[in-house]
Coordinates of C-alpha atoms and ligand atoms in Angstrom, one line a residue:
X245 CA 90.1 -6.2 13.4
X246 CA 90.1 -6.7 17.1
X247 CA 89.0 -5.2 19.7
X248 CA 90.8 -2.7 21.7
X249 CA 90.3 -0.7 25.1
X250 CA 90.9 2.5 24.8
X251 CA 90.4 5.8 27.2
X252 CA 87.3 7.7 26.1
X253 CA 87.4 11.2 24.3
X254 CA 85.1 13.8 24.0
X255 CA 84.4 12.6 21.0
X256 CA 83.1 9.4 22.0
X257 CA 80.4 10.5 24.5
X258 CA 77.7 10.2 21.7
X259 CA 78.0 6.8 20.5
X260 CA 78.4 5.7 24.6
X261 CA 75.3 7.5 25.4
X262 CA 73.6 5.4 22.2
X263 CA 74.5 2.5 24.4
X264 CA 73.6 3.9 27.5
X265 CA 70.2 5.1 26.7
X266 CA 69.1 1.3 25.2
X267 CA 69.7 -0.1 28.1
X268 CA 68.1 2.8 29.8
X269 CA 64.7 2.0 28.1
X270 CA 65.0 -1.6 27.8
X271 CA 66.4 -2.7 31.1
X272 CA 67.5 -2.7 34.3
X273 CA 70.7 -2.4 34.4
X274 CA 70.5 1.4 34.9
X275 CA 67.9 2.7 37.4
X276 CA 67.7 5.9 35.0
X277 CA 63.8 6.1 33.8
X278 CA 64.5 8.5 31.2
X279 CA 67.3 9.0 28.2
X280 CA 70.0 11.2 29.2
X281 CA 70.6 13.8 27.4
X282 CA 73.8 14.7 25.4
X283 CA 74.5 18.1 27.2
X284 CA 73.9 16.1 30.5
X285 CA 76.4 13.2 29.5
X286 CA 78.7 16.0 28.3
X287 CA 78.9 17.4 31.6
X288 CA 78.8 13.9 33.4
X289 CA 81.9 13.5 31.0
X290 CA 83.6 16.1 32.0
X291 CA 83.0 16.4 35.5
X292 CA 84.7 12.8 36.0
X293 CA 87.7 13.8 33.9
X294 CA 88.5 16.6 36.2
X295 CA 87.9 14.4 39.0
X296 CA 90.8 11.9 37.3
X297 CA 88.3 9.1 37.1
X298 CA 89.0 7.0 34.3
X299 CA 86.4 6.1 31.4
X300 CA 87.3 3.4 29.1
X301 CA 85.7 2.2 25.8
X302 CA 86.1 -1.3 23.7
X303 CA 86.4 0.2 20.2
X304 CA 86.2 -2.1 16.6
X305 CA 86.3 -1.1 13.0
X306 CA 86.0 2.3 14.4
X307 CA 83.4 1.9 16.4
X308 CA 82.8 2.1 20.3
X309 CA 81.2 -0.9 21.1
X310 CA 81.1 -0.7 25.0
X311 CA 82.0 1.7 27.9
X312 CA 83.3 1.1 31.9
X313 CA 84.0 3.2 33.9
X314 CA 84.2 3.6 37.8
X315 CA 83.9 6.5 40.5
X316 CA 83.3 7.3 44.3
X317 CA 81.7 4.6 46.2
X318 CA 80.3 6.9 49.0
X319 CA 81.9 10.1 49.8
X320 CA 83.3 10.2 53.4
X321 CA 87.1 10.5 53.2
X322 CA 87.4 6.6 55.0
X323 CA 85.5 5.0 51.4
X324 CA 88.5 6.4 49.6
X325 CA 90.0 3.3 49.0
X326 CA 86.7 1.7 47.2
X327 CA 85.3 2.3 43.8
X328 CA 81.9 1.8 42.3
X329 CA 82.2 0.9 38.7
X330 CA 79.5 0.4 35.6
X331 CA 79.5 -1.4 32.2
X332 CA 77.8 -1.4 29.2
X333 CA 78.1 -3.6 26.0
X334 CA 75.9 -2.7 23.1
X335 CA 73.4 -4.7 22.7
X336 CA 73.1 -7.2 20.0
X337 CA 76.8 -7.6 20.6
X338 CA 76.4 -8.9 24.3
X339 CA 78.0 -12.7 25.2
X340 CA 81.4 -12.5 22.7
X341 CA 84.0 -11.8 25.7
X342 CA 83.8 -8.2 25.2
X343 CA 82.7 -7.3 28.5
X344 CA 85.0 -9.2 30.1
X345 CA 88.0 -7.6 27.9
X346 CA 86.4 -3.9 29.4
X347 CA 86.1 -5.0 32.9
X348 CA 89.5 -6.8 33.1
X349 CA 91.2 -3.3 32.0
X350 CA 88.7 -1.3 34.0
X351 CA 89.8 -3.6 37.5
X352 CA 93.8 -3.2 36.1
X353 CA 92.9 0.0 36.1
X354 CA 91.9 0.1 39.7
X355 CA 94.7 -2.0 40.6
X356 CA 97.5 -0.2 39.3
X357 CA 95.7 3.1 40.9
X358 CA 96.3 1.0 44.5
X359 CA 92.1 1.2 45.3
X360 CA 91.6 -2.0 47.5
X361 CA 88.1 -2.5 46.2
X362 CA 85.6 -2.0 43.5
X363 CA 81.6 -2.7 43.9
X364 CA 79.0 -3.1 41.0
X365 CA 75.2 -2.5 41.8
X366 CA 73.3 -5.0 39.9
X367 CA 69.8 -4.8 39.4
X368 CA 68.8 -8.2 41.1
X369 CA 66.5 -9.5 38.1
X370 CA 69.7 -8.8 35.6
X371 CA 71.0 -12.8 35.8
X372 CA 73.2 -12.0 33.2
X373 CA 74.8 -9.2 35.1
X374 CA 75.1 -11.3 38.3
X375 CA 77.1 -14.3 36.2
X376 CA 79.2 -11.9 34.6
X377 CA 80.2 -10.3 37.7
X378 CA 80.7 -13.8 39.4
X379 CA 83.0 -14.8 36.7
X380 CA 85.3 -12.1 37.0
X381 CA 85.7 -13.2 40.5
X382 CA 83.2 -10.6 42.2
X383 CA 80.8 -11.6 45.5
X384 CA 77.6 -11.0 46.2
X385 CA 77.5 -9.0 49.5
X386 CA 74.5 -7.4 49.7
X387 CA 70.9 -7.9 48.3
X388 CA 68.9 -4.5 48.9
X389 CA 65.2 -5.5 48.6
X390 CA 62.8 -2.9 46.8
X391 CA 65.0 0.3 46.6
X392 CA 64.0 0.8 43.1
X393 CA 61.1 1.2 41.0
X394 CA 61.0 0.7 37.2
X395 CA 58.5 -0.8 34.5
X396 CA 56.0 -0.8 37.1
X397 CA 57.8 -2.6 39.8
X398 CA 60.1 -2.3 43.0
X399 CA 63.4 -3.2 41.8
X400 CA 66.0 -5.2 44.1
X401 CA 69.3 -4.5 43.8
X402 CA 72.5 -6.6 44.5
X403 CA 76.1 -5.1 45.6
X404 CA 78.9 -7.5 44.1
X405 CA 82.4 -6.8 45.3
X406 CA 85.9 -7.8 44.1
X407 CA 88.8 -7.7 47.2
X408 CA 91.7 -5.7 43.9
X409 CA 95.4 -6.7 44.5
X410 CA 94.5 -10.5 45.4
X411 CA 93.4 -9.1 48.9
X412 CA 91.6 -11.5 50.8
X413 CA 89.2 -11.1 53.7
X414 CA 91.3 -9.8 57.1
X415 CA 90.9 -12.0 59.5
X416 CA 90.1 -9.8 63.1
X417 CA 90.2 -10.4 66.5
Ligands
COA719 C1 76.7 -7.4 31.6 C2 77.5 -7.2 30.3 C3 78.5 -6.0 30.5 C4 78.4 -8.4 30.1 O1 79.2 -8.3 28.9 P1 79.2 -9.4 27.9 O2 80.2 -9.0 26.8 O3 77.8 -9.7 27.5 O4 79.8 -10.6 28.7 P2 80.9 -11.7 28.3 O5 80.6 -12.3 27.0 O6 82.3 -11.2 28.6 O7 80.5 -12.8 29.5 C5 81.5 -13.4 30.3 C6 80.8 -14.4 31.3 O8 79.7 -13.8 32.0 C7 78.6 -14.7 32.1 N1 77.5 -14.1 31.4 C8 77.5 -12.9 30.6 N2 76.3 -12.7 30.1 C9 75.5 -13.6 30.6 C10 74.1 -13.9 30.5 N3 73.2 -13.1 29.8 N4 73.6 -15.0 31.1 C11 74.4 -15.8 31.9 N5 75.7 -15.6 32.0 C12 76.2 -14.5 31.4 C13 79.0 -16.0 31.5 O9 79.6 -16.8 32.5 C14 80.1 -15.5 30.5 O10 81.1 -16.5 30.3 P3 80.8 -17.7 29.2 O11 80.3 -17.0 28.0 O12 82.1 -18.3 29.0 O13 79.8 -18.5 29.9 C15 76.6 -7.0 29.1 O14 75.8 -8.1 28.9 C16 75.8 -5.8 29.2 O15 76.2 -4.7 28.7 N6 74.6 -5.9 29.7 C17 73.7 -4.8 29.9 C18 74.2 -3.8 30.9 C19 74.5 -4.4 32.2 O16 73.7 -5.3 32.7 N7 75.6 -4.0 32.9 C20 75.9 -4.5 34.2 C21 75.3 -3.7 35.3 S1 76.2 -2.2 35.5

């Protein structure tokens, strides 16, 4: 059976918090330190339904396989038009395509929404984060050196962006 994208449930915050949480203890990808609880990703859940920010999950035989989803970049009123999104495949089933089927429904997502940007925080040591995020047509804007700290270490931390709607850079002046 293929794969298929799907908006998340309720019922689905479990298996995406399985997901979550391995990547939480076994990489960088999330700057978490700790598993999140299922109350807390409950209320995470909820709280960004009400806000009408979209969560989607990649779903086989049954069975969530991988989550996106994207909120507020920063909150002043004039970042409205730019979204900061995050993705998780499960691991073991990571380098099939199936990211790439999330994200490209994630950013029509944001496209068909009219946002005009979305940004990914990558944990700089995450190379396979960085490709990915290249080959979706995102650019590395920003390298932030040592704003985190896991595993014993500071942490850099790339911003890649994608210009949504085939915008391209204004030229000024
Ligand atoms: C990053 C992630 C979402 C990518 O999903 P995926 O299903 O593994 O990626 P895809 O198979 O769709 O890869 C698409 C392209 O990205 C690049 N890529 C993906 N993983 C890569 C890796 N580990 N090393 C190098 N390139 C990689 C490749 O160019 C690949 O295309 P190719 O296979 O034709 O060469 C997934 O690996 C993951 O969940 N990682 C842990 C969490 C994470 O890092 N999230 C991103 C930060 S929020």
């Amino acid at each position: 059976m293929s794969p298929v994208v799907r908006p998340a449930t309720r019922a689905d915050v479990p298996a995406t918090l399985e997901i979550y949480n391995h990547a939480v203890l076994h990489t960088t990808a999330s700057y978490d330190l700790e598993p999140v609880s299922l109350d807390t990703r409950l209320a995470w859940f909820d709280h960004k339904r009400a806000a009408g920010w979209p969560i989607l999950v990649l779903e086989e035989a049954d069975k969530v396989i991988g989550w996106a989803t994207y909120g507020p970049f920063r909150e002043k009123p004039g970042y409205a038009g730019t979204v900061e999104h995050s993705v998780y495949i499960r691991d073991g089933l990571r380098g099939a395509g199936l990211g790439t089927l999330l994200m490209t429904s994630l950013i029509e997502d944001a496209s068909a929404r009219g946002f005009h940007v979305m940004v990914g925080g990558v944990a700089a040591d995450n190379a396979g984060g960085l490709a990915f995020h290249a080959r979706l047509g995102f650019v590395q804007v920003a390298h932030f050196r040592q704003v985190g700290y896991k595993f014993g270490r500071w942490l850099d931390l790339a911003f890649m962006e994608l210009l949504l709607n085939g915008e391209t850079d204004q030229i000024s002046g």
